Structures are given as C-alpha cells and as structure tokens.
C-alpha cells in the first residue's frame, strides 16, 4: 500500500474513533495486532480485544487530529483526546505490515501550566 493510501486509512481510522464507529475504527488492525499503553503497563493482544476494550470505555471521548507523519511501515499521529471534555495530548505510533497495523503504542500527556522562565519566547 502506498503512503498516500495509508494516510487516508489513518484519517478514516481517527474519524471513526471520534464518532465511536467501533467497526470502522478497528478495520485498520490486523487480527493479531498488539496495542500498548506504556504509562499504564497495559498490553492488549488481538483486534477483537482492542475493540472490546475501547467499546467498554465509559467516558465520552472526542479525537482531534493535529497531524499525521510517517512513511512506509511507520506512522505517527499527534492527537488531542478529550475524555468527558478533559483533554490529553496523545502520540500514537503505528507499525504496519502491508495495509494493516500490527503494533500500536500510545503515549498520553496531561496539559500543564507554562513555565515562567520562558515566557519571553512563547507565543
């Protein structure tokens, strides 16, 4: 699959994630895909388990894609994920084999107040 086709597939994935379209959201994963959340130490194996874990999430969620970068088998999405209107900044690293994701790692960062020592350089 070409890079432009993978980018379209990723945009479709994040749009489906934003609208809770769990079937379309998980179409991008290979059946034996692995999802990792390093900060919590969780590893979820298999597309069906990844989908079930997300469907069980009780919070209302919204995804805003900031940008998608990558090429070949490695793609990075920068997102703002809001659970119940509380934003988290997310980096999703997806590794592809062919047209399907075989591994995804997601890192989450909470917002923080700007540092006063750098205010003169900040927009």
mmCIF file of N, CA and C in Angstrom, residues 23-111:
data_model
loop_
_atom_site.group_PDB
_atom_site.id
_atom_site.type_symbol
_atom_site.label_atom_id
_atom_site.label_comp_id
_atom_site.label_asym_id
_atom_site.label_seq_id
_atom_site.Cartn_x
_atom_site.Cartn_y
_atom_site.Cartn_z
ATOM 1 N N UNK A 23 -16.578 -0.554 14.552
ATOM 2 C CA UNK A 23 -16.265 -1.475 13.455
ATOM 3 C C UNK A 23 -15.264 -0.844 12.499
ATOM 4 N N UNK A 24 -15.544 0.358 12.032
ATOM 5 C CA UNK A 24 -14.628 1.040 11.109
ATOM 6 C C UNK A 24 -13.314 1.391 11.793
ATOM 7 N N UNK A 25 -13.381 1.803 13.052
ATOM 8 C CA UNK A 25 -12.183 2.192 13.796
ATOM 9 C C UNK A 25 -11.160 1.058 13.840
ATOM 10 N N UNK A 26 -11.616 -0.169 13.950
ATOM 11 C CA UNK A 26 -10.702 -1.297 14.147
ATOM 12 C C UNK A 26 -10.406 -2.069 12.863
ATOM 13 N N UNK A 27 -10.943 -1.613 11.765
ATOM 14 C CA UNK A 27 -10.673 -2.242 10.463
ATOM 15 C C UNK A 27 -9.191 -2.140 10.105
ATOM 16 N N UNK A 28 -8.513 -1.135 10.603
ATOM 17 C CA UNK A 28 -7.116 -0.870 10.262
ATOM 18 C C UNK A 28 -6.154 -1.892 10.898
ATOM 19 N N UNK A 29 -6.610 -2.608 11.933
ATOM 20 C CA UNK A 29 -5.737 -3.526 12.661
ATOM 21 C C UNK A 29 -5.756 -4.932 12.068
ATOM 22 N N UNK A 30 -4.598 -5.561 12.052
ATOM 23 C CA UNK A 30 -4.527 -6.975 11.701
ATOM 24 C C UNK A 30 -5.125 -7.774 12.864
ATOM 25 N N UNK A 31 -5.634 -8.945 12.604
ATOM 26 C CA UNK A 31 -6.313 -9.743 13.632
ATOM 27 C C UNK A 31 -5.427 -9.992 14.851
ATOM 28 N N UNK A 32 -4.117 -10.091 14.657
ATOM 29 C CA UNK A 32 -3.201 -10.373 15.767
ATOM 30 C C UNK A 32 -2.446 -9.131 16.248
ATOM 31 N N UNK A 33 -2.977 -7.961 15.977
ATOM 32 C CA UNK A 33 -2.320 -6.706 16.370
ATOM 33 C C UNK A 33 -2.144 -6.616 17.881
ATOM 34 N N UNK A 34 -1.163 -5.815 18.284
ATOM 35 C CA UNK A 34 -0.888 -5.572 19.695
ATOM 36 C C UNK A 34 -0.975 -4.071 19.937
ATOM 37 N N UNK A 35 -1.674 -3.686 21.014
ATOM 38 C CA UNK A 35 -1.794 -2.293 21.438
ATOM 39 C C UNK A 35 -1.121 -2.161 22.793
ATOM 40 N N UNK A 36 -0.229 -1.167 22.915
ATOM 41 C CA UNK A 36 0.481 -0.967 24.173
ATOM 42 C C UNK A 36 0.248 0.442 24.700
ATOM 43 N N UNK A 37 0.050 0.525 26.008
ATOM 44 C CA UNK A 37 -0.024 1.772 26.749
ATOM 45 C C UNK A 37 1.127 1.746 27.763
ATOM 46 N N UNK A 38 2.312 2.234 27.403
ATOM 47 C CA UNK A 38 3.475 2.120 28.291
ATOM 48 C C UNK A 38 3.282 2.753 29.668
ATOM 49 N N UNK A 39 2.542 3.854 29.740
ATOM 50 C CA UNK A 39 2.406 4.541 31.019
ATOM 51 C C UNK A 39 1.607 3.743 32.037
ATOM 52 N N UNK A 40 0.674 2.925 31.567
ATOM 53 C CA UNK A 40 -0.109 2.096 32.496
ATOM 54 C C UNK A 40 0.381 0.651 32.514
ATOM 55 N N UNK A 41 1.286 0.313 31.618
ATOM 56 C CA UNK A 41 1.808 -1.047 31.563
ATOM 57 C C UNK A 41 0.865 -2.042 30.909
ATOM 58 N N UNK A 42 -0.148 -1.554 30.208
ATOM 59 C CA UNK A 42 -1.127 -2.453 29.588
ATOM 60 C C UNK A 42 -0.676 -2.872 28.191
ATOM 61 N N UNK A 43 -0.959 -4.119 27.871
ATOM 62 C CA UNK A 43 -0.754 -4.653 26.521
ATOM 63 C C UNK A 43 -2.018 -5.442 26.176
ATOM 64 N N UNK A 44 -2.603 -5.113 25.036
ATOM 65 C CA UNK A 44 -3.830 -5.793 24.598
ATOM 66 C C UNK A 44 -3.511 -6.483 23.285
ATOM 67 N N UNK A 45 -3.735 -7.777 23.234
ATOM 68 C CA UNK A 45 -3.428 -8.574 22.045
ATOM 69 C C UNK A 45 -4.694 -8.923 21.282
ATOM 70 N N UNK A 46 -4.664 -8.667 19.998
ATOM 71 C CA UNK A 46 -5.751 -9.055 19.114
ATOM 72 C C UNK A 46 -6.742 -7.942 18.844
ATOM 73 N N UNK A 47 -7.110 -7.799 17.561
ATOM 74 C CA UNK A 47 -8.053 -6.751 17.148
ATOM 75 C C UNK A 47 -9.361 -6.838 17.922
ATOM 76 N N UNK A 48 -9.894 -8.034 18.122
ATOM 77 C CA UNK A 48 -11.172 -8.159 18.828
ATOM 78 C C UNK A 48 -11.066 -7.663 20.269
ATOM 79 N N UNK A 49 -9.947 -7.952 20.933
ATOM 80 C CA UNK A 49 -9.756 -7.489 22.308
ATOM 81 C C UNK A 49 -9.531 -5.982 22.363
ATOM 82 N N UNK A 50 -8.814 -5.444 21.382
ATOM 83 C CA UNK A 50 -8.611 -3.991 21.323
ATOM 84 C C UNK A 50 -9.964 -3.301 21.167
ATOM 85 N N UNK A 51 -10.775 -3.814 20.254
ATOM 86 C CA UNK A 51 -12.095 -3.227 20.019
ATOM 87 C C UNK A 51 -12.973 -3.342 21.260
ATOM 88 N N UNK A 52 -12.990 -4.494 21.907
ATOM 89 C CA UNK A 52 -13.818 -4.688 23.098
ATOM 90 C C UNK A 52 -13.385 -3.760 24.229
ATOM 91 N N UNK A 53 -12.069 -3.576 24.390
ATOM 92 C CA UNK A 53 -11.588 -2.695 25.465
ATOM 93 C C UNK A 53 -12.015 -1.254 25.226
ATOM 94 N N UNK A 54 -12.026 -0.836 23.987
ATOM 95 C CA UNK A 54 -12.437 0.539 23.679
ATOM 96 C C UNK A 54 -13.951 0.710 23.774
ATOM 97 N N UNK A 55 -14.694 -0.286 23.372
ATOM 98 C CA UNK A 55 -16.159 -0.208 23.467
ATOM 99 C C UNK A 55 -16.609 -0.169 24.925
ATOM 100 N N UNK A 56 -15.814 -0.752 25.821
ATOM 101 C CA UNK A 56 -16.168 -0.785 27.241
ATOM 102 C C UNK A 56 -15.851 0.518 27.959
ATOM 103 N N UNK A 57 -15.115 1.428 27.318
ATOM 104 C CA UNK A 57 -14.730 2.707 27.926
ATOM 105 C C UNK A 57 -15.994 3.514 28.228
ATOM 106 N N UNK A 58 -16.238 3.831 29.494
ATOM 107 C CA UNK A 58 -17.495 4.509 29.844
ATOM 108 C C UNK A 58 -17.510 6.009 29.552
ATOM 109 N N UNK A 59 -16.355 6.627 29.361
ATOM 110 C CA UNK A 59 -16.304 8.078 29.169
ATOM 111 C C UNK A 59 -16.664 8.464 27.743
ATOM 112 N N UNK A 60 -17.265 9.636 27.611
ATOM 113 C CA UNK A 60 -17.482 10.215 26.286
ATOM 114 C C UNK A 60 -16.135 10.712 25.782
ATOM 115 N N UNK A 61 -15.780 10.360 24.553
ATOM 116 C CA UNK A 61 -14.469 10.735 24.034
ATOM 117 C C UNK A 61 -14.591 11.432 22.695
ATOM 118 N N UNK A 62 -13.618 12.307 22.425
ATOM 119 C CA UNK A 62 -13.508 13.015 21.152
ATOM 120 C C UNK A 62 -12.044 13.049 20.759
ATOM 121 N N UNK A 63 -11.780 12.834 19.481
ATOM 122 C CA UNK A 63 -10.420 12.865 18.945
ATOM 123 C C UNK A 63 -10.281 14.048 18.000
ATOM 124 N N UNK A 64 -9.202 14.791 18.137
ATOM 125 C CA UNK A 64 -8.847 15.834 17.188
ATOM 126 C C UNK A 64 -7.440 15.539 16.698
ATOM 127 N N UNK A 65 -7.308 15.300 15.415
ATOM 128 C CA UNK A 65 -6.000 15.018 14.831
ATOM 129 C C UNK A 65 -5.260 16.329 14.632
ATOM 130 N N UNK A 66 -4.072 16.421 15.196
ATOM 131 C CA UNK A 66 -3.217 17.588 14.999
ATOM 132 C C UNK A 66 -2.374 17.414 13.737
ATOM 133 N N UNK A 67 -1.778 16.237 13.579
ATOM 134 C CA UNK A 67 -1.052 15.923 12.356
ATOM 135 C C UNK A 67 -0.726 14.441 12.317
ATOM 136 N N UNK A 68 -0.490 13.974 11.105
ATOM 137 C CA UNK A 68 -0.096 12.597 10.850
ATOM 138 C C UNK A 68 1.193 12.652 10.042
ATOM 139 N N UNK A 69 2.202 11.968 10.528
ATOM 140 C CA UNK A 69 3.506 11.926 9.872
ATOM 141 C C UNK A 69 3.930 10.478 9.692
ATOM 142 N N UNK A 70 4.651 10.218 8.658
ATOM 143 C CA UNK A 70 5.198 8.878 8.525
ATOM 144 C C UNK A 70 5.444 8.512 7.095
ATOM 145 N N UNK A 71 5.779 7.255 6.925
ATOM 146 C CA UNK A 71 6.031 6.696 5.616
ATOM 147 C C UNK A 71 6.362 5.226 5.773
ATOM 148 N N UNK A 72 6.122 4.500 4.707
ATOM 149 C CA UNK A 72 6.418 3.077 4.760
ATOM 150 C C UNK A 72 5.612 2.392 5.847
ATOM 151 N N UNK A 73 6.322 1.688 6.720
ATOM 152 C CA UNK A 73 5.662 0.887 7.756
ATOM 153 C C UNK A 73 5.504 1.595 9.097
ATOM 154 N N UNK A 74 5.918 2.854 9.211
ATOM 155 C CA UNK A 74 5.870 3.545 10.497
ATOM 156 C C UNK A 74 5.148 4.884 10.360
ATOM 157 N N UNK A 75 4.085 5.065 11.171
ATOM 158 C CA UNK A 75 3.267 6.275 11.119
ATOM 159 C C UNK A 75 3.008 6.784 12.525
ATOM 160 N N UNK A 76 3.037 8.107 12.663
ATOM 161 C CA UNK A 76 2.827 8.752 13.950
ATOM 162 C C UNK A 76 1.670 9.728 13.812
ATOM 163 N N UNK A 77 0.732 9.620 14.739
ATOM 164 C CA UNK A 77 -0.388 10.562 14.794
ATOM 165 C C UNK A 77 -0.291 11.344 16.092
ATOM 166 N N UNK A 78 -0.394 12.668 15.977
ATOM 167 C CA UNK A 78 -0.478 13.534 17.151
ATOM 168 C C UNK A 78 -1.936 13.935 17.292
ATOM 169 N N UNK A 79 -2.486 13.728 18.488
ATOM 170 C CA UNK A 79 -3.916 13.913 18.710
ATOM 171 C C UNK A 79 -4.175 14.665 20.002
ATOM 172 N N UNK A 80 -5.336 15.268 20.068
ATOM 173 C CA UNK A 80 -5.891 15.699 21.341
ATOM 174 C C UNK A 80 -7.083 14.777 21.567
ATOM 175 N N UNK A 81 -7.026 14.041 22.658
ATOM 176 C CA UNK A 81 -8.099 13.117 23.024
ATOM 177 C C UNK A 81 -8.773 13.690 24.258
ATOM 178 N N UNK A 82 -10.034 13.984 24.134
ATOM 179 C CA UNK A 82 -10.781 14.524 25.268
ATOM 180 C C UNK A 82 -11.728 13.454 25.790
ATOM 181 N N UNK A 83 -11.529 13.059 27.032
ATOM 182 C CA UNK A 83 -12.469 12.192 27.745
ATOM 183 C C UNK A 83 -13.318 13.099 28.619
ATOM 184 N N UNK A 84 -14.624 13.077 28.409
ATOM 185 C CA UNK A 84 -15.541 13.934 29.176
ATOM 186 C C UNK A 84 -15.043 15.380 29.189
ATOM 187 N N UNK A 85 -14.623 15.870 28.032
ATOM 188 C CA UNK A 85 -14.169 17.249 27.823
ATOM 189 C C UNK A 85 -12.849 17.595 28.511
ATOM 190 N N UNK A 86 -12.124 16.609 29.043
ATOM 191 C CA UNK A 86 -10.812 16.843 29.643
ATOM 192 C C UNK A 86 -9.746 16.396 28.646
ATOM 193 N N UNK A 87 -8.946 17.344 28.106
ATOM 194 C CA UNK A 87 -8.006 16.976 27.053
ATOM 195 C C UNK A 87 -6.760 16.261 27.570
ATOM 196 N N UNK A 88 -6.296 15.326 26.762
ATOM 197 C CA UNK A 88 -4.988 14.709 26.917
ATOM 198 C C UNK A 88 -4.318 14.803 25.559
ATOM 199 N N UNK A 89 -3.030 14.956 25.575
ATOM 200 C CA UNK A 89 -2.273 15.013 24.336
ATOM 201 C C UNK A 89 -1.696 13.627 24.109
ATOM 202 N N UNK A 90 -1.923 13.100 22.912
ATOM 203 C CA UNK A 90 -1.609 11.704 22.626
ATOM 204 C C UNK A 90 -0.704 11.620 21.407
ATOM 205 N N UNK A 91 0.266 10.735 21.511
ATOM 206 C CA UNK A 91 1.065 10.346 20.361
ATOM 207 C C UNK A 91 0.804 8.868 20.148
ATOM 208 N N UNK A 92 0.360 8.542 18.950
ATOM 209 C CA UNK A 92 0.102 7.156 18.571
ATOM 210 C C UNK A 92 1.132 6.757 17.521
ATOM 211 N N UNK A 93 1.863 5.696 17.818
ATOM 212 C CA UNK A 93 2.860 5.175 16.888
ATOM 213 C C UNK A 93 2.315 3.853 16.359
ATOM 214 N N UNK A 94 2.085 3.813 15.054
ATOM 215 C CA UNK A 94 1.537 2.604 14.428
ATOM 216 C C UNK A 94 2.559 1.993 13.478
ATOM 217 N N UNK A 95 2.747 0.701 13.645
ATOM 218 C CA UNK A 95 3.634 -0.059 12.781
ATOM 219 C C UNK A 95 2.766 -0.930 11.869
ATOM 220 N N UNK A 96 2.978 -0.791 10.582
ATOM 221 C CA UNK A 96 2.191 -1.519 9.589
ATOM 222 C C UNK A 96 2.982 -2.680 9.006
ATOM 223 N N UNK A 97 2.266 -3.700 8.637
ATOM 224 C CA UNK A 97 2.754 -4.734 7.725
ATOM 225 C C UNK A 97 1.717 -4.788 6.619
ATOM 226 N N UNK A 98 2.128 -4.372 5.445
ATOM 227 C CA UNK A 98 1.160 -4.250 4.356
ATOM 228 C C UNK A 98 0.218 -3.104 4.665
ATOM 229 N N UNK A 99 -1.077 -3.381 4.616
ATOM 230 C CA UNK A 99 -2.077 -2.337 4.842
ATOM 231 C C UNK A 99 -2.692 -2.376 6.234
ATOM 232 N N UNK A 100 -2.178 -3.219 7.127
ATOM 233 C CA UNK A 100 -2.764 -3.360 8.465
ATOM 234 C C UNK A 100 -1.752 -3.035 9.563
ATOM 235 N N UNK A 101 -2.260 -2.503 10.665
ATOM 236 C CA UNK A 101 -1.439 -2.204 11.835
ATOM 237 C C UNK A 101 -1.177 -3.507 12.586
ATOM 238 N N UNK A 102 0.101 -3.753 12.892
ATOM 239 C CA UNK A 102 0.469 -4.928 13.684
ATOM 240 C C UNK A 102 0.815 -4.537 15.120
ATOM 241 N N UNK A 103 1.206 -3.273 15.321
ATOM 242 C CA UNK A 103 1.528 -2.805 16.665
ATOM 243 C C UNK A 103 1.221 -1.310 16.735
ATOM 244 N N UNK A 104 0.580 -0.944 17.835
ATOM 245 C CA UNK A 104 0.351 0.476 18.122
ATOM 246 C C UNK A 104 0.787 0.738 19.556
ATOM 247 N N UNK A 105 1.489 1.831 19.740
ATOM 248 C CA UNK A 105 1.867 2.281 21.071
ATOM 249 C C UNK A 105 1.331 3.690 21.237
ATOM 250 N N UNK A 106 0.611 3.918 22.337
ATOM 251 C CA UNK A 106 0.044 5.237 22.597
ATOM 252 C C UNK A 106 0.623 5.818 23.876
ATOM 253 N N UNK A 107 1.093 7.080 23.768
ATOM 254 C CA UNK A 107 1.625 7.823 24.903
ATOM 255 C C UNK A 107 0.689 8.995 25.185
ATOM 256 N N UNK A 108 0.380 9.210 26.467
ATOM 257 C CA UNK A 108 -0.538 10.260 26.886
ATOM 258 C C UNK A 108 0.190 11.294 27.730
ATOM 259 N N UNK A 109 -0.146 12.559 27.522
ATOM 260 C CA UNK A 109 0.403 13.641 28.339
ATOM 261 C C UNK A 109 -0.703 14.589 28.748
ATOM 262 N N UNK A 110 -0.737 14.925 29.999
ATOM 263 C CA UNK A 110 -1.730 15.860 30.516
ATOM 264 C C UNK A 110 -1.260 17.295 30.261
ATOM 265 N N UNK A 111 -2.192 18.234 30.098
ATOM 266 C CA UNK A 111 -1.802 19.639 29.960
ATOM 267 C C UNK A 111 -1.106 20.124 31.239
#
